[in-house]
Amino acid sequence: MVTSVVAAVVVMVAGAESPPLPPPSLVERLWAILTYQGSLTDVAINYALFAATAAVAAAVFVHPHGPLRRPPLAAAAAADADANAAASSVVAESDSSPCRRRPRLFGVGRSSSGSSATRPLLSGPSPSATPLPLGAAVGFLAAATAFLWAFQLLLCLYVTECYGISIVWSALWGMCAFCWAGAVAAAAGSSSSSSSSSSLSSRWLSGGWTGSRAGDALAVLATIGCLAAWAYYAAVEDALTTVAHAAAVVLGATIMVAGGWRRRLFPGRPAPPPS
């Protein structure tokens, strides 16, 4: 009798459905996102790339001779060209009146050897060519990085089921690439000016991209690492992952434009004064 009862109980317990597991908490979901669900390979790749791109971005934004904080070369070269042109016009007007003595005007006149000498009319750099304060660069970089982390986590939590931090480092690389595009434009705009330090090719790996040689070398390594990671995930993941990485790079450039850095990085030539 007892044996029959025990057997019946065992059958009932075995046939009963197990209670559903409780849904994971917010902390557990965040941990799964940040740790790639325990994938050590993905953790090593992505956190190494985040560290590299964050270091390059810090060099680009913080170094006083980096592409963001240094005075825009194109704007400075344009201001020098305008000053020299105005000085030349003053000399030409003074030379057209031989009957009266030509006074020294705005630093332009005759040198001791009798030849016309010109001096820049501007006593200082133009407002667009002034160095960027450190606080503005650091504050913007910190706010942009915090926004990217929040965007990545909210995207994986509430929009789509994803894991990882690749959006963060891809967007940081996009921000740096936008600054480097500004350096290219500045070098191209000042290539015909005597104030240009050197050509673009000689500035590569010589501090022209991040402000220091070590920063330039790290930028090269970070770029190679990003390209390799994008290619790797394009091969092992679905196409949506590649689209997300490309969109993240565009997001980084968009952040720079929204922050108002386009005018500083791509200053162009100032408009001539009204006649």
PDB file of C-alpha atoms in Angstrom:
ATOM      1  CA  MET A   1       0.000   0.000   0.000  1.00  0.00           C
ATOM      2  CA  VAL A   2       2.697   2.439   0.983  1.00  0.00           C
ATOM      3  CA  THR A   3       4.679   1.564  -2.078  1.00  0.00           C
ATOM      4  CA  SER A   4       1.724   2.312  -4.336  1.00  0.00           C
ATOM      5  CA  VAL A   5       1.166   5.700  -2.729  1.00  0.00           C
ATOM      6  CA  VAL A   6       4.828   6.661  -3.099  1.00  0.00           C
ATOM      7  CA  ALA A   7       4.816   5.595  -6.732  1.00  0.00           C
ATOM      8  CA  ALA A   8       1.706   7.659  -7.402  1.00  0.00           C
ATOM      9  CA  VAL A   9       3.255  10.709  -5.796  1.00  0.00           C
ATOM     10  CA  VAL A  10       6.413  10.303  -7.855  1.00  0.00           C
ATOM     11  CA  VAL A  11       4.401  10.105 -11.065  1.00  0.00           C
ATOM     12  CA  MET A  12       2.420  13.196 -10.161  1.00  0.00           C
ATOM     13  CA  VAL A  13       5.544  15.205  -9.345  1.00  0.00           C
ATOM     14  CA  ALA A  14       7.315  14.097 -12.502  1.00  0.00           C
ATOM     15  CA  GLY A  15       4.316  14.930 -14.663  1.00  0.00           C
ATOM     16  CA  ALA A  16       3.706  18.322 -13.114  1.00  0.00           C
ATOM     17  CA  GLU A  17       5.024  21.344 -14.991  1.00  0.00           C
ATOM     18  CA  SER A  18       7.904  23.169 -13.370  1.00  0.00           C
ATOM     19  CA  PRO A  19       7.102  26.747 -12.329  1.00  0.00           C
ATOM     20  CA  PRO A  20       8.304  29.440 -14.775  1.00  0.00           C
ATOM     21  CA  LEU A  21      11.573  31.148 -13.996  1.00  0.00           C
ATOM     22  CA  PRO A  22      11.318  34.783 -12.913  1.00  0.00           C
ATOM     23  CA  PRO A  23      12.429  37.318 -15.547  1.00  0.00           C
ATOM     24  CA  PRO A  24      15.991  38.601 -15.154  1.00  0.00           C
ATOM     25  CA  SER A  25      16.389  41.775 -13.183  1.00  0.00           C
ATOM     26  CA  LEU A  26      17.672  45.020 -14.652  1.00  0.00           C
ATOM     27  CA  VAL A  27      21.090  44.462 -13.110  1.00  0.00           C
ATOM     28  CA  GLU A  28      21.300  40.974 -14.606  1.00  0.00           C
ATOM     29  CA  ARG A  29      20.338  42.275 -18.034  1.00  0.00           C
ATOM     30  CA  LEU A  30      22.927  45.048 -17.832  1.00  0.00           C
ATOM     31  CA  TRP A  31      25.575  42.557 -16.775  1.00  0.00           C
ATOM     32  CA  ALA A  32      24.725  40.296 -19.706  1.00  0.00           C
ATOM     33  CA  ILE A  33      25.006  43.264 -22.107  1.00  0.00           C
ATOM     34  CA  LEU A  34      28.321  44.504 -20.748  1.00  0.00           C
ATOM     35  CA  THR A  35      29.873  41.027 -20.596  1.00  0.00           C
ATOM     36  CA  TYR A  36      28.619  39.758 -23.960  1.00  0.00           C
ATOM     37  CA  GLN A  37      26.796  36.965 -22.111  1.00  0.00           C
ATOM     38  CA  GLY A  38      30.101  35.611 -20.865  1.00  0.00           C
ATOM     39  CA  SER A  39      31.990  35.583 -24.183  1.00  0.00           C
ATOM     40  CA  LEU A  40      35.617  36.248 -23.213  1.00  0.00           C
ATOM     41  CA  THR A  41      36.656  36.759 -26.846  1.00  0.00           C
ATOM     42  CA  ASP A  42      34.108  39.515 -27.419  1.00  0.00           C
ATOM     43  CA  VAL A  43      34.959  41.121 -24.083  1.00  0.00           C
ATOM     44  CA  ALA A  44      38.673  41.206 -24.908  1.00  0.00           C
ATOM     45  CA  ILE A  45      38.148  42.631 -28.408  1.00  0.00           C
ATOM     46  CA  ASN A  46      35.624  45.306 -27.590  1.00  0.00           C
ATOM     47  CA  TYR A  47      37.027  46.602 -24.315  1.00  0.00           C
ATOM     48  CA  ALA A  48      40.518  46.809 -25.828  1.00  0.00           C
ATOM     49  CA  LEU A  49      39.106  48.843 -28.717  1.00  0.00           C
ATOM     50  CA  PHE A  50      37.162  51.054 -26.325  1.00  0.00           C
ATOM     51  CA  ALA A  51      40.329  51.760 -24.340  1.00  0.00           C
ATOM     52  CA  ALA A  52      42.253  52.547 -27.539  1.00  0.00           C
ATOM     53  CA  THR A  53      39.620  54.811 -29.088  1.00  0.00           C
ATOM     54  CA  ALA A  54      39.010  56.577 -25.775  1.00  0.00           C
ATOM     55  CA  ALA A  55      42.747  57.276 -25.432  1.00  0.00           C
ATOM     56  CA  VAL A  56      42.936  58.594 -28.993  1.00  0.00           C
ATOM     57  CA  ALA A  57      39.862  60.767 -28.451  1.00  0.00           C
ATOM     58  CA  ALA A  58      41.395  62.152 -25.259  1.00  0.00           C
ATOM     59  CA  ALA A  59      44.563  63.047 -27.171  1.00  0.00           C
ATOM     60  CA  VAL A  60      42.572  64.655 -29.982  1.00  0.00           C
ATOM     61  CA  PHE A  61      40.428  66.702 -27.614  1.00  0.00           C
ATOM     62  CA  VAL A  62      42.873  67.514 -24.809  1.00  0.00           C
ATOM     63  CA  HIS A  63      46.315  68.022 -26.373  1.00  0.00           C
ATOM     64  CA  PRO A  64      46.944  71.751 -27.046  1.00  0.00           C
ATOM     65  CA  HIS A  65      48.480  70.941 -30.436  1.00  0.00           C
ATOM     66  CA  GLY A  66      45.812  68.438 -31.457  1.00  0.00           C
ATOM     67  CA  PRO A  67      43.432  69.091 -34.347  1.00  0.00           C
ATOM     68  CA  LEU A  68      40.643  70.348 -32.086  1.00  0.00           C
ATOM     69  CA  ARG A  69      42.363  72.761 -29.681  1.00  0.00           C
ATOM     70  CA  ARG A  70      45.039  74.242 -31.923  1.00  0.00           C
ATOM     71  CA  PRO A  71      44.132  77.324 -33.976  1.00  0.00           C
ATOM     72  CA  PRO A  72      42.634  76.343 -37.341  1.00  0.00           C
ATOM     73  CA  LEU A  73      45.409  76.572 -39.925  1.00  0.00           C
ATOM     74  CA  ALA A  74      43.098  77.522 -42.747  1.00  0.00           C
ATOM     75  CA  ALA A  75      41.602  80.420 -40.806  1.00  0.00           C
ATOM     76  CA  ALA A  76      45.012  81.661 -39.684  1.00  0.00           C
ATOM     77  CA  ALA A  77      46.426  81.390 -43.190  1.00  0.00           C
ATOM     78  CA  ALA A  78      43.435  83.238 -44.643  1.00  0.00           C
ATOM     79  CA  ALA A  79      43.822  86.014 -42.067  1.00  0.00           C
ATOM     80  CA  ASP A  80      47.523  86.360 -42.886  1.00  0.00           C
ATOM     81  CA  ALA A  81      46.754  86.473 -46.599  1.00  0.00           C
ATOM     82  CA  ASP A  82      44.140  89.190 -46.081  1.00  0.00           C
ATOM     83  CA  ALA A  83      46.558  91.191 -43.942  1.00  0.00           C
ATOM     84  CA  ASN A  84      49.341  90.948 -46.503  1.00  0.00           C
ATOM     85  CA  ALA A  85      46.984  91.910 -49.313  1.00  0.00           C
ATOM     86  CA  ALA A  86      45.788  94.955 -47.388  1.00  0.00           C
ATOM     87  CA  ALA A  87      49.370  95.951 -46.602  1.00  0.00           C
ATOM     88  CA  SER A  88      50.324  95.664 -50.254  1.00  0.00           C
ATOM     89  CA  SER A  89      47.417  97.878 -51.261  1.00  0.00           C
ATOM     90  CA  VAL A  90      48.527 100.549 -48.779  1.00  0.00           C
ATOM     91  CA  VAL A  91      52.032 100.456 -50.214  1.00  0.00           C
ATOM     92  CA  ALA A  92      50.688 100.740 -53.769  1.00  0.00           C
ATOM     93  CA  GLU A  93      48.565 103.759 -52.863  1.00  0.00           C
ATOM     94  CA  SER A  94      51.442 105.492 -51.114  1.00  0.00           C
ATOM     95  CA  ASP A  95      53.781 104.860 -54.062  1.00  0.00           C
ATOM     96  CA  SER A  96      51.307 106.563 -56.416  1.00  0.00           C
ATOM     97  CA  SER A  97      51.801 109.953 -54.672  1.00  0.00           C
ATOM     98  CA  PRO A  98      55.459 110.933 -55.182  1.00  0.00           C
ATOM     99  CA  CYS A  99      54.927 114.665 -54.493  1.00  0.00           C
ATOM    100  CA  ARG A 100      54.365 114.294 -50.804  1.00  0.00           C
ATOM    101  CA  ARG A 101      56.149 112.411 -48.127  1.00  0.00           C
ATOM    102  CA  ARG A 102      54.694 109.016 -47.453  1.00  0.00           C
ATOM    103  CA  PRO A 103      54.092 108.509 -43.734  1.00  0.00           C
ATOM    104  CA  ARG A 104      54.339 105.159 -42.062  1.00  0.00           C
ATOM    105  CA  LEU A 105      50.805 103.839 -41.883  1.00  0.00           C
ATOM    106  CA  PHE A 106      49.852 100.775 -39.896  1.00  0.00           C
ATOM    107  CA  GLY A 107      53.445  99.588 -39.914  1.00  0.00           C
ATOM    108  CA  VAL A 108      53.847  99.986 -43.697  1.00  0.00           C
ATOM    109  CA  GLY A 109      56.407 102.321 -45.191  1.00  0.00           C
ATOM    110  CA  ARG A 110      59.944 102.654 -46.424  1.00  0.00           C
ATOM    111  CA  SER A 111      62.688 100.635 -44.858  1.00  0.00           C
ATOM    112  CA  SER A 112      66.134 102.016 -44.244  1.00  0.00           C
ATOM    113  CA  SER A 113      67.288 100.595 -47.579  1.00  0.00           C
ATOM    114  CA  GLY A 114      64.619 102.528 -49.478  1.00  0.00           C
ATOM    115  CA  SER A 115      62.481  99.560 -50.463  1.00  0.00           C
ATOM    116  CA  SER A 116      58.889  99.136 -49.455  1.00  0.00           C
ATOM    117  CA  ALA A 117      58.444  96.968 -46.353  1.00  0.00           C
ATOM    118  CA  THR A 118      55.187  95.426 -45.293  1.00  0.00           C
ATOM    119  CA  ARG A 119      54.074  94.339 -41.881  1.00  0.00           C
ATOM    120  CA  PRO A 120      50.939  92.441 -40.926  1.00  0.00           C
ATOM    121  CA  LEU A 121      48.067  94.784 -40.191  1.00  0.00           C
ATOM    122  CA  LEU A 122      46.639  92.482 -37.531  1.00  0.00           C
ATOM    123  CA  SER A 123      48.273  92.776 -34.150  1.00  0.00           C
ATOM    124  CA  GLY A 124      46.989  89.368 -33.029  1.00  0.00           C
ATOM    125  CA  PRO A 125      45.290  86.230 -34.249  1.00  0.00           C
ATOM    126  CA  SER A 126      41.737  86.347 -35.497  1.00  0.00           C
ATOM    127  CA  PRO A 127      39.021  85.099 -33.125  1.00  0.00           C
ATOM    128  CA  SER A 128      38.568  81.926 -35.198  1.00  0.00           C
ATOM    129  CA  ALA A 129      42.302  81.195 -34.881  1.00  0.00           C
ATOM    130  CA  THR A 130      42.516  81.339 -31.085  1.00  0.00           C
ATOM    131  CA  PRO A 131      43.295  78.144 -29.127  1.00  0.00           C
ATOM    132  CA  LEU A 132      40.323  76.296 -27.695  1.00  0.00           C
ATOM    133  CA  PRO A 133      40.050  76.323 -23.881  1.00  0.00           C
ATOM    134  CA  LEU A 134      40.784  73.004 -22.224  1.00  0.00           C
ATOM    135  CA  GLY A 135      37.561  72.971 -20.229  1.00  0.00           C
ATOM    136  CA  ALA A 136      35.376  73.218 -23.323  1.00  0.00           C
ATOM    137  CA  ALA A 137      37.114  70.278 -25.010  1.00  0.00           C
ATOM    138  CA  VAL A 138      37.139  68.048 -21.912  1.00  0.00           C
ATOM    139  CA  GLY A 139      33.528  68.827 -21.039  1.00  0.00           C
ATOM    140  CA  PHE A 140      32.297  68.057 -24.523  1.00  0.00           C
ATOM    141  CA  LEU A 141      34.232  64.776 -24.721  1.00  0.00           C
ATOM    142  CA  ALA A 142      32.938  63.652 -21.304  1.00  0.00           C
ATOM    143  CA  ALA A 143      29.346  64.509 -22.198  1.00  0.00           C
ATOM    144  CA  ALA A 144      29.598  62.794 -25.587  1.00  0.00           C
ATOM    145  CA  THR A 145      31.081  59.628 -24.060  1.00  0.00           C
ATOM    146  CA  ALA A 146      28.368  59.490 -21.390  1.00  0.00           C
ATOM    147  CA  PHE A 147      25.714  59.918 -24.076  1.00  0.00           C
ATOM    148  CA  LEU A 148      27.177  57.064 -26.127  1.00  0.00           C
ATOM    149  CA  TRP A 149      27.177  54.698 -23.143  1.00  0.00           C
ATOM    150  CA  ALA A 150      23.581  55.599 -22.314  1.00  0.00           C
ATOM    151  CA  PHE A 151      22.582  55.203 -25.968  1.00  0.00           C
ATOM    152  CA  GLN A 152      24.203  51.756 -26.168  1.00  0.00           C
ATOM    153  CA  LEU A 153      22.585  50.444 -22.987  1.00  0.00           C
ATOM    154  CA  LEU A 154      19.125  51.855 -23.698  1.00  0.00           C
ATOM    155  CA  LEU A 155      19.260  50.462 -27.224  1.00  0.00           C
ATOM    156  CA  CYS A 156      20.021  46.955 -25.960  1.00  0.00           C
ATOM    157  CA  LEU A 157      17.566  47.132 -23.070  1.00  0.00           C
ATOM    158  CA  TYR A 158      14.450  48.560 -24.682  1.00  0.00           C
ATOM    159  CA  VAL A 159      14.826  48.716 -28.489  1.00  0.00           C
ATOM    160  CA  THR A 160      16.489  45.554 -29.732  1.00  0.00           C
ATOM    161  CA  GLU A 161      18.013  42.478 -28.149  1.00  0.00           C
ATOM    162  CA  CYS A 162      21.711  43.135 -28.473  1.00  0.00           C
ATOM    163  CA  TYR A 163      24.801  42.728 -26.369  1.00  0.00           C
ATOM    164  CA  GLY A 164      28.068  44.615 -26.196  1.00  0.00           C
ATOM    165  CA  ILE A 165      29.611  48.063 -26.404  1.00  0.00           C
ATOM    166  CA  SER A 166      30.667  48.231 -30.053  1.00  0.00           C
ATOM    167  CA  ILE A 167      28.427  51.240 -30.672  1.00  0.00           C
ATOM    168  CA  VAL A 168      30.462  53.219 -28.134  1.00  0.00           C
ATOM    169  CA  TRP A 169      33.936  52.672 -29.589  1.00  0.00           C
ATOM    170  CA  SER A 170      32.693  52.890 -33.179  1.00  0.00           C
ATOM    171  CA  ALA A 171      31.146  56.297 -32.480  1.00  0.00           C
ATOM    172  CA  LEU A 172      34.286  57.472 -30.671  1.00  0.00           C
ATOM    173  CA  TRP A 173      36.314  56.554 -33.742  1.00  0.00           C
ATOM    174  CA  GLY A 174      33.790  58.472 -35.857  1.00  0.00           C
ATOM    175  CA  MET A 175      34.323  61.576 -33.712  1.00  0.00           C
ATOM    176  CA  CYS A 176      38.098  61.287 -34.126  1.00  0.00           C
ATOM    177  CA  ALA A 177      37.744  60.715 -37.868  1.00  0.00           C
ATOM    178  CA  PHE A 178      35.702  63.902 -38.132  1.00  0.00           C
ATOM    179  CA  CYS A 179      38.537  65.800 -36.439  1.00  0.00           C
ATOM    180  CA  TRP A 180      41.081  64.210 -38.771  1.00  0.00           C
ATOM    181  CA  ALA A 181      38.987  65.254 -41.759  1.00  0.00           C
ATOM    182  CA  GLY A 182      39.219  68.786 -40.402  1.00  0.00           C
ATOM    183  CA  ALA A 183      43.003  68.440 -40.200  1.00  0.00           C
ATOM    184  CA  VAL A 184      43.047  67.354 -43.843  1.00  0.00           C
ATOM    185  CA  ALA A 185      40.938  70.347 -44.822  1.00  0.00           C
ATOM    186  CA  ALA A 186      43.153  72.698 -42.808  1.00  0.00           C
ATOM    187  CA  ALA A 187      46.312  71.323 -44.394  1.00  0.00           C
ATOM    188  CA  ALA A 188      44.781  71.646 -47.842  1.00  0.00           C
ATOM    189  CA  GLY A 189      43.614  75.183 -47.135  1.00  0.00           C
ATOM    190  CA  SER A 190      47.024  76.293 -45.879  1.00  0.00           C
ATOM    191  CA  SER A 191      49.189  74.366 -48.353  1.00  0.00           C
ATOM    192  CA  SER A 192      49.826  77.496 -50.434  1.00  0.00           C
ATOM    193  CA  SER A 193      50.625  79.674 -47.430  1.00  0.00           C
ATOM    194  CA  SER A 194      54.119  80.312 -46.165  1.00  0.00           C
ATOM    195  CA  SER A 195      52.839  79.866 -42.610  1.00  0.00           C
ATOM    196  CA  SER A 196      52.043  76.211 -43.252  1.00  0.00           C
ATOM    197  CA  SER A 197      54.429  74.086 -41.217  1.00  0.00           C
ATOM    198  CA  SER A 198      54.681  71.172 -43.631  1.00  0.00           C
ATOM    199  CA  SER A 199      52.709  69.095 -46.075  1.00  0.00           C
ATOM    200  CA  LEU A 200      50.024  66.697 -44.918  1.00  0.00           C
ATOM    201  CA  SER A 201      52.148  63.624 -45.574  1.00  0.00           C
ATOM    202  CA  SER A 202      55.007  64.883 -43.423  1.00  0.00           C
ATOM    203  CA  ARG A 203      52.581  65.717 -40.600  1.00  0.00           C
ATOM    204  CA  TRP A 204      51.340  62.117 -40.417  1.00  0.00           C
ATOM    205  CA  LEU A 205      52.901  60.322 -37.449  1.00  0.00           C
ATOM    206  CA  SER A 206      54.611  63.579 -36.435  1.00  0.00           C
ATOM    207  CA  GLY A 207      51.954  64.938 -34.090  1.00  0.00           C
ATOM    208  CA  GLY A 208      49.708  66.564 -36.661  1.00  0.00           C
ATOM    209  CA  TRP A 209      46.748  64.274 -35.988  1.00  0.00           C
ATOM    210  CA  THR A 210      46.641  64.017 -32.209  1.00  0.00           C
ATOM    211  CA  GLY A 211      49.239  66.536 -31.044  1.00  0.00           C
ATOM    212  CA  SER A 212      52.043  64.044 -30.361  1.00  0.00           C
ATOM    213  CA  ARG A 213      53.945  61.279 -32.115  1.00  0.00           C
ATOM    214  CA  ALA A 214      52.795  58.701 -29.583  1.00  0.00           C
ATOM    215  CA  GLY A 215      49.196  59.772 -30.087  1.00  0.00           C
ATOM    216  CA  ASP A 216      49.528  59.488 -33.860  1.00  0.00           C
ATOM    217  CA  ALA A 217      50.956  55.974 -33.528  1.00  0.00           C
ATOM    218  CA  LEU A 218      48.103  54.992 -31.196  1.00  0.00           C
ATOM    219  CA  ALA A 219      45.609  56.443 -33.687  1.00  0.00           C
ATOM    220  CA  VAL A 220      47.039  54.197 -36.410  1.00  0.00           C
ATOM    221  CA  LEU A 221      46.834  51.115 -34.187  1.00  0.00           C
ATOM    222  CA  ALA A 222      43.305  51.955 -33.060  1.00  0.00           C
ATOM    223  CA  THR A 223      42.170  52.473 -36.647  1.00  0.00           C
ATOM    224  CA  ILE A 224      43.669  49.145 -37.724  1.00  0.00           C
ATOM    225  CA  GLY A 225      42.013  47.444 -34.757  1.00  0.00           C
ATOM    226  CA  CYS A 226      38.619  48.978 -35.546  1.00  0.00           C
ATOM    227  CA  LEU A 227      38.825  47.948 -39.190  1.00  0.00           C
ATOM    228  CA  ALA A 228      39.798  44.390 -38.207  1.00  0.00           C
ATOM    229  CA  ALA A 229      36.962  44.147 -35.675  1.00  0.00           C
ATOM    230  CA  TRP A 230      34.396  45.455 -38.144  1.00  0.00           C
ATOM    231  CA  ALA A 231      35.578  42.913 -40.711  1.00  0.00           C
ATOM    232  CA  TYR A 232      35.498  40.106 -38.128  1.00  0.00           C
ATOM    233  CA  TYR A 233      31.956  40.836 -36.983  1.00  0.00           C
ATOM    234  CA  ALA A 234      30.828  41.279 -40.594  1.00  0.00           C
ATOM    235  CA  ALA A 235      31.994  37.713 -41.194  1.00  0.00           C
ATOM    236  CA  VAL A 236      30.596  36.050 -38.057  1.00  0.00           C
ATOM    237  CA  GLU A 237      27.467  38.105 -37.347  1.00  0.00           C
ATOM    238  CA  ASP A 238      24.454  39.068 -39.415  1.00  0.00           C
ATOM    239  CA  ALA A 239      24.329  42.079 -41.709  1.00  0.00           C
ATOM    240  CA  LEU A 240      22.459  44.154 -39.132  1.00  0.00           C
ATOM    241  CA  THR A 241      25.585  44.248 -36.964  1.00  0.00           C
ATOM    242  CA  THR A 242      27.613  45.768 -39.810  1.00  0.00           C
ATOM    243  CA  VAL A 243      24.878  48.328 -40.441  1.00  0.00           C
ATOM    244  CA  ALA A 244      24.901  49.218 -36.744  1.00  0.00           C
ATOM    245  CA  HIS A 245      28.677  49.757 -36.787  1.00  0.00           C
ATOM    246  CA  ALA A 246      28.472  52.013 -39.853  1.00  0.00           C
ATOM    247  CA  ALA A 247      25.608  53.957 -38.286  1.00  0.00           C
ATOM    248  CA  ALA A 248      27.662  54.392 -35.110  1.00  0.00           C
ATOM    249  CA  VAL A 249      30.521  55.982 -37.061  1.00  0.00           C
ATOM    250  CA  VAL A 250      28.036  58.392 -38.648  1.00  0.00           C
ATOM    251  CA  LEU A 251      26.595  59.044 -35.181  1.00  0.00           C
ATOM    252  CA  GLY A 252      30.029  60.098 -33.948  1.00  0.00           C
ATOM    253  CA  ALA A 253      30.436  62.581 -36.798  1.00  0.00           C
ATOM    254  CA  THR A 254      26.899  63.846 -36.202  1.00  0.00           C
ATOM    255  CA  ILE A 255      27.717  64.488 -32.551  1.00  0.00           C
ATOM    256  CA  MET A 256      30.619  66.680 -33.644  1.00  0.00           C
ATOM    257  CA  VAL A 257      28.403  68.644 -36.028  1.00  0.00           C
ATOM    258  CA  ALA A 258      25.664  69.013 -33.409  1.00  0.00           C
ATOM    259  CA  GLY A 259      28.252  70.244 -30.923  1.00  0.00           C
ATOM    260  CA  GLY A 260      29.211  73.103 -33.225  1.00  0.00           C
ATOM    261  CA  TRP A 261      32.724  71.861 -34.092  1.00  0.00           C
ATOM    262  CA  ARG A 262      32.214  71.918 -37.856  1.00  0.00           C
ATOM    263  CA  ARG A 263      32.842  75.661 -38.078  1.00  0.00           C
ATOM    264  CA  ARG A 264      36.074  75.359 -36.138  1.00  0.00           C
ATOM    265  CA  LEU A 265      37.424  72.284 -37.894  1.00  0.00           C
ATOM    266  CA  PHE A 266      36.331  73.423 -41.369  1.00  0.00           C
ATOM    267  CA  PRO A 267      36.648  77.215 -41.046  1.00  0.00           C
ATOM    268  CA  GLY A 268      37.060  78.045 -44.729  1.00  0.00           C
ATOM    269  CA  ARG A 269      38.077  81.483 -45.865  1.00  0.00           C
ATOM    270  CA  PRO A 270      36.422  84.416 -44.119  1.00  0.00           C
ATOM    271  CA  ALA A 271      34.204  86.621 -46.228  1.00  0.00           C
ATOM    272  CA  PRO A 272      35.790  89.910 -47.442  1.00  0.00           C
ATOM    273  CA  PRO A 273      34.720  93.078 -45.632  1.00  0.00           C
ATOM    274  CA  PRO A 274      32.093  95.229 -47.357  1.00  0.00           C
ATOM    275  CA  SER A 275      33.513  97.954 -49.571  1.00  0.00           C
TER     276      SER A 275
END
